Structures are given as structure tokens and as C-alpha cells.
mmCIF file of C-alpha atoms in Angstrom:
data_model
loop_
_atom_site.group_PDB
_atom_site.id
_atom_site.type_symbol
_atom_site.label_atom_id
_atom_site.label_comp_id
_atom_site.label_asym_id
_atom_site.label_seq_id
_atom_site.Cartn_x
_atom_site.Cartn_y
_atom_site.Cartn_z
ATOM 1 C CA UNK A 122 198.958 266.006 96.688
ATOM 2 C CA UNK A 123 196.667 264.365 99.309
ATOM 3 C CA UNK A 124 193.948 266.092 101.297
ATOM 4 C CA UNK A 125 195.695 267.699 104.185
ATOM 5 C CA UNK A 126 198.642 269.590 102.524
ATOM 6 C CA UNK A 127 195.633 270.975 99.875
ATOM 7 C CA UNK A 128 193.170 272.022 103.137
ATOM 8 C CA UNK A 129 196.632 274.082 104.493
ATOM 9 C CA UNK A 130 197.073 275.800 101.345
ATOM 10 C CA UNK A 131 196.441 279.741 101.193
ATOM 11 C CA UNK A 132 193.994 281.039 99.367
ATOM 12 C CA UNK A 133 196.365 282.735 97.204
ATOM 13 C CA UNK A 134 198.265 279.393 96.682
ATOM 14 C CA UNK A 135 195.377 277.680 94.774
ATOM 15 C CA UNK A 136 196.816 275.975 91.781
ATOM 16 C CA UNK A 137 194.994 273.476 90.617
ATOM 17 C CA UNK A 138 190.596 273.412 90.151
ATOM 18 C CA UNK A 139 190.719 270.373 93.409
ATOM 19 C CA UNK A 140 191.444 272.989 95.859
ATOM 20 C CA UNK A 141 188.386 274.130 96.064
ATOM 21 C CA UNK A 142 186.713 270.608 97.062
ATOM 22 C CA UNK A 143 188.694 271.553 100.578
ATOM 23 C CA UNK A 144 186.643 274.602 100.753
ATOM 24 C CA UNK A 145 184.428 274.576 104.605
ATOM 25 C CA UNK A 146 180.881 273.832 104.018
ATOM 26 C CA UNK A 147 179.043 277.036 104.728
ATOM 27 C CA UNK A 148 181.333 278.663 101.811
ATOM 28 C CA UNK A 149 180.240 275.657 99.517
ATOM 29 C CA UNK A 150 176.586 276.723 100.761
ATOM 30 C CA UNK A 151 176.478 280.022 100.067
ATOM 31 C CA UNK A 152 178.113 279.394 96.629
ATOM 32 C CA UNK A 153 174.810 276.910 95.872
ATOM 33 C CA UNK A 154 172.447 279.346 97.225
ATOM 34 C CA UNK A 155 173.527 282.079 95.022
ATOM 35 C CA UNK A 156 173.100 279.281 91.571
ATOM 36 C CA UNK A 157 170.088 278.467 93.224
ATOM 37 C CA UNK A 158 169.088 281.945 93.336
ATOM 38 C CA UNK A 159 170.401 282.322 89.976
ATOM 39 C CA UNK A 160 168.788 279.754 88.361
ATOM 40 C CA UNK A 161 165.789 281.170 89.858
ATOM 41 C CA UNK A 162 166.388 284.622 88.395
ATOM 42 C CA UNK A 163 166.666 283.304 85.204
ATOM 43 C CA UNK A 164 163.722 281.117 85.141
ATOM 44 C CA UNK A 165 161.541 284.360 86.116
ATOM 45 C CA UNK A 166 163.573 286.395 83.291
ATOM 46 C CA UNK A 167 163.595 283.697 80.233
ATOM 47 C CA UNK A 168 159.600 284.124 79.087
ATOM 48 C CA UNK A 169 160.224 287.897 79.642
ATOM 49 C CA UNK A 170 162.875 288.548 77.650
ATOM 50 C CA UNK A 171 163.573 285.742 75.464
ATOM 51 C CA UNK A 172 166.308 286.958 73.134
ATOM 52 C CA UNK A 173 168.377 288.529 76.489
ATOM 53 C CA UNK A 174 170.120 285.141 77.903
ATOM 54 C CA UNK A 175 173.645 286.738 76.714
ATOM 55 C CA UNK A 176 172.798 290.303 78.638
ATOM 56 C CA UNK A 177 171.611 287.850 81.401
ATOM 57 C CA UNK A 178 174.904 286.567 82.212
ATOM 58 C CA UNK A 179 176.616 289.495 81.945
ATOM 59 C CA UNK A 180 174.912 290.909 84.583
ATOM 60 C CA UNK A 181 175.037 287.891 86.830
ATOM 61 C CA UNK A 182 178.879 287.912 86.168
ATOM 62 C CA UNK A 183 179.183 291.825 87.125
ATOM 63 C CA UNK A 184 176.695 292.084 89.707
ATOM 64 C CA UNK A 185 179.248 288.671 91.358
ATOM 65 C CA UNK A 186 182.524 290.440 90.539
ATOM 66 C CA UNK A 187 181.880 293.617 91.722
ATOM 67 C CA UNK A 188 182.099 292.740 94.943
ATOM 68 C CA UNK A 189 185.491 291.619 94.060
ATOM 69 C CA UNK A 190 186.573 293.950 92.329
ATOM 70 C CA UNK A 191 186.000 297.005 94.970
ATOM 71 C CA UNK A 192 187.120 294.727 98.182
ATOM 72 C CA UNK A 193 190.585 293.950 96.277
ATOM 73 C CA UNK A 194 191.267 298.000 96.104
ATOM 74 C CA UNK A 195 191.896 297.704 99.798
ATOM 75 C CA UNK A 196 193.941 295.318 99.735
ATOM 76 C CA UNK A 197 197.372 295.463 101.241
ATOM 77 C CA UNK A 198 200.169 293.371 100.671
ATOM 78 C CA UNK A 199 200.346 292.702 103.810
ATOM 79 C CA UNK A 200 196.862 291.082 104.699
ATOM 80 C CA UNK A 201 197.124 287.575 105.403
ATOM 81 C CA UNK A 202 195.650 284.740 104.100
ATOM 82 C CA UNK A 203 193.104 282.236 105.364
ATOM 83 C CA UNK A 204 194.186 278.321 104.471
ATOM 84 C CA UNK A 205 191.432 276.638 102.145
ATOM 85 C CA UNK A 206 189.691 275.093 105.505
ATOM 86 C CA UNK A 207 189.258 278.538 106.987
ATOM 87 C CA UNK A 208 187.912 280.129 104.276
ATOM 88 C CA UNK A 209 185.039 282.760 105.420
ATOM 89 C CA UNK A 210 182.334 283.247 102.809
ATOM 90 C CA UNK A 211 181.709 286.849 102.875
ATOM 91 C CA UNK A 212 185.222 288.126 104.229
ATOM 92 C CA UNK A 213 187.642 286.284 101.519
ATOM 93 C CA UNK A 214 186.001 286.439 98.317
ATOM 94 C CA UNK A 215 188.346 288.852 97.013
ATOM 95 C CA UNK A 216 191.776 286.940 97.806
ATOM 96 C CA UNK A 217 191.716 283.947 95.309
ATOM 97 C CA UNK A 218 194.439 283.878 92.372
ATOM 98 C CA UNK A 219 192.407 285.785 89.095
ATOM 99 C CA UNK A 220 191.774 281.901 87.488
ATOM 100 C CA UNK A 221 189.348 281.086 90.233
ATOM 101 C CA UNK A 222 187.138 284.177 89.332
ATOM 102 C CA UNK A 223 187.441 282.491 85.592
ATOM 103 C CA UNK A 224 186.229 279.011 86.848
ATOM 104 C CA UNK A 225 183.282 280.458 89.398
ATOM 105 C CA UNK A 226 182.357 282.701 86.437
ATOM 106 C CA UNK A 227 182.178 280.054 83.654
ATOM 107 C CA UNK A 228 180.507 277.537 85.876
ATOM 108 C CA UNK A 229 177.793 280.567 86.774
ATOM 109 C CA UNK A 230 177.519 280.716 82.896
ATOM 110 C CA UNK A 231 176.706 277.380 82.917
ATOM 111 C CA UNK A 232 173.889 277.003 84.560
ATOM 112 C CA UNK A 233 172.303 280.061 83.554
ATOM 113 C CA UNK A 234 171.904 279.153 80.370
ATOM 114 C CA UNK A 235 171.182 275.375 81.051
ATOM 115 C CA UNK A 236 168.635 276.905 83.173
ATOM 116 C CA UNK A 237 167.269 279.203 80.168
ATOM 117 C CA UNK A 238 167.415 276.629 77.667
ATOM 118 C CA UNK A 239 165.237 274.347 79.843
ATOM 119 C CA UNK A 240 162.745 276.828 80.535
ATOM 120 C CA UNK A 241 162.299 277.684 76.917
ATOM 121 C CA UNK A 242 162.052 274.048 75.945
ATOM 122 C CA UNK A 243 160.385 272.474 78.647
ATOM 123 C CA UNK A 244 158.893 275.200 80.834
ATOM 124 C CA UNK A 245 157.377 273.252 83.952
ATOM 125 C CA UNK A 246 157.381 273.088 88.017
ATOM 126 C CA UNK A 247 159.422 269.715 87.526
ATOM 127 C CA UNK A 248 161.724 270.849 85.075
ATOM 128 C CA UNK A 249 162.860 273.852 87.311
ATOM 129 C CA UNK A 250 163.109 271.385 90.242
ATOM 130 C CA UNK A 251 165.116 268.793 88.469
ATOM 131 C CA UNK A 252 167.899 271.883 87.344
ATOM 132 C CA UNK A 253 167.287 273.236 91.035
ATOM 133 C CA UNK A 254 168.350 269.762 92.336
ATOM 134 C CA UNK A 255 170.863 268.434 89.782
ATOM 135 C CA UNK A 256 172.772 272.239 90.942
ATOM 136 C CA UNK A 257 172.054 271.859 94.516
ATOM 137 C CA UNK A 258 174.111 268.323 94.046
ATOM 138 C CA UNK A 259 176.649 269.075 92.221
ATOM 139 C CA UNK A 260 177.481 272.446 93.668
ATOM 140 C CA UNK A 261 177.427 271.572 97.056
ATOM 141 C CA UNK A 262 178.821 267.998 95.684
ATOM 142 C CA UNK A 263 182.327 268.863 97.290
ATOM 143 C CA UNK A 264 180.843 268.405 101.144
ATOM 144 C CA UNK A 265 178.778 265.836 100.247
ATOM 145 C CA UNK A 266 182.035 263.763 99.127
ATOM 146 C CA UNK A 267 183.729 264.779 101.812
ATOM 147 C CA UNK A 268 181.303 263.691 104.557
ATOM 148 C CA UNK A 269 180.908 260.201 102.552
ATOM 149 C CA UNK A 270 184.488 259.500 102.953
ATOM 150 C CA UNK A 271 184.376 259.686 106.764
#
């Protein structure tokens, strides 16, 4: 499938995890500002509460879903659908297929608990940095490819 059929997909036609490299760039943004956040959060939390890294991410996952959840009881079937390239950040959260919510949950997972296991194993300034950089990369990774291409 090559670049320009996946960018005029719907939102509700994702099917495979590459769709979302066509996402625009401010929704890739605020997606790495809220790990950033995140991994934030959890660097504040993990000498705190050191046993809690499990009630952690469940929080993290509610507190992101909930949104979701409440926004798709007004949906009607009749509400259209933005393409992948005119995605808006805030206003089409809700309207992915349920396996996105999977992927953007496990990958928030992910780097709350790489985050918590660095902090408890090598709590520093430049550890937090490096995980604040290596997640600024790779989650905003998707732009950066496509703006190297051009």
C-alpha cells in the first residue's frame, strides 16, 4: 500500500499499525507531549511509592481512555470521518477502530515502566533526559521520517 492511498484512509479504516506514521504532525506532538508528561509523572511518583508502578499505569491508561470512552457515547452513526492526514488531535480521539486504543495503551505501558525501572536503578538528571529524549525520538519518529524523505 504506498503512502498516499494510507494518508486517504478514514480513521475508522485503520488496519494495519503503519497508518498511523501518516498521522499530521501536531497529532504526533501532542501524543509525545503527553509520554513526555508521563514519563515525567512517573519519575516524580517512582521514589514515592515504589511498589505502585502496576497502579501507576492503570491510572495513566484510565485517566487516557476516559476521554474516549465518554466522547464515543455521542457518537452517531452518522458522523463522518477525518482521512489519516486530517486527523485533529483533540476532536478525533474517540473514532479509531478499538485495536488502536490497544497499541497507544501498550506503548504508554511501555514507557512508564522503562521510565520507573530507570529511575529506580539509575536515578539521575541524565538518566531522565536520555528516556525523555530516546521518547521524544521515537514518538514523534513518524514526522521526523517523513520530513527526511522530502
Amino acid at each position: 500500500m504506498n503512502d498516499v492511498h494510507a494518508t486517504q484512509k478514514r480513521l475508522n479504516e485503520m488496519n494495519r499499525l503503519g497508518d498511523m506514521a501518516h498521522f499530521p504532525a501536531p497529532v504526533n506532538l501532542g501524543a509525545t507531549i503527553n509520554v513526555l508528561l508521563t514519563i515525567l509523572l512517573t519519575w516524580w511518583v517512582e521514589p514515592q511509592y515504589p511498589a505502585l508502578a502496576g497502579v501507576l499505569v492503570a491510572v495513566v491508561l484510565v485517566l487516557n481512555l476516559l476521554p474516549v470512552a465518554f466522547l464515543r457515547l455521542r457518537m452517531r452513526a452518522v458522523d463522518e470521518f477525518h482521512t489519516l492526514g486530517e486527523m485533529e488531535f483533540f476532536g478525533d480521539q474517540h473514532r479509531f477502530s478499538d485495536w488502536v486504543y490497544v497499541v497507544a495503551s501498550a506503548n504508554m505501558a511501555f514507557w512508564i515502566l522503562l521510565a520507573w525501572t530507570v529511575s529506580a536503578l539509575h536515578r539521575s538528571t541524565f538518566a531522565l533526559v536520555i528516556v525523555e529524549v530516546v521518547a521524544a525520538v521515537a514518538t514523534f519518529s513518524p514526522v521526523l521520517f517523513r520530513r527526511a524523505k522530502r
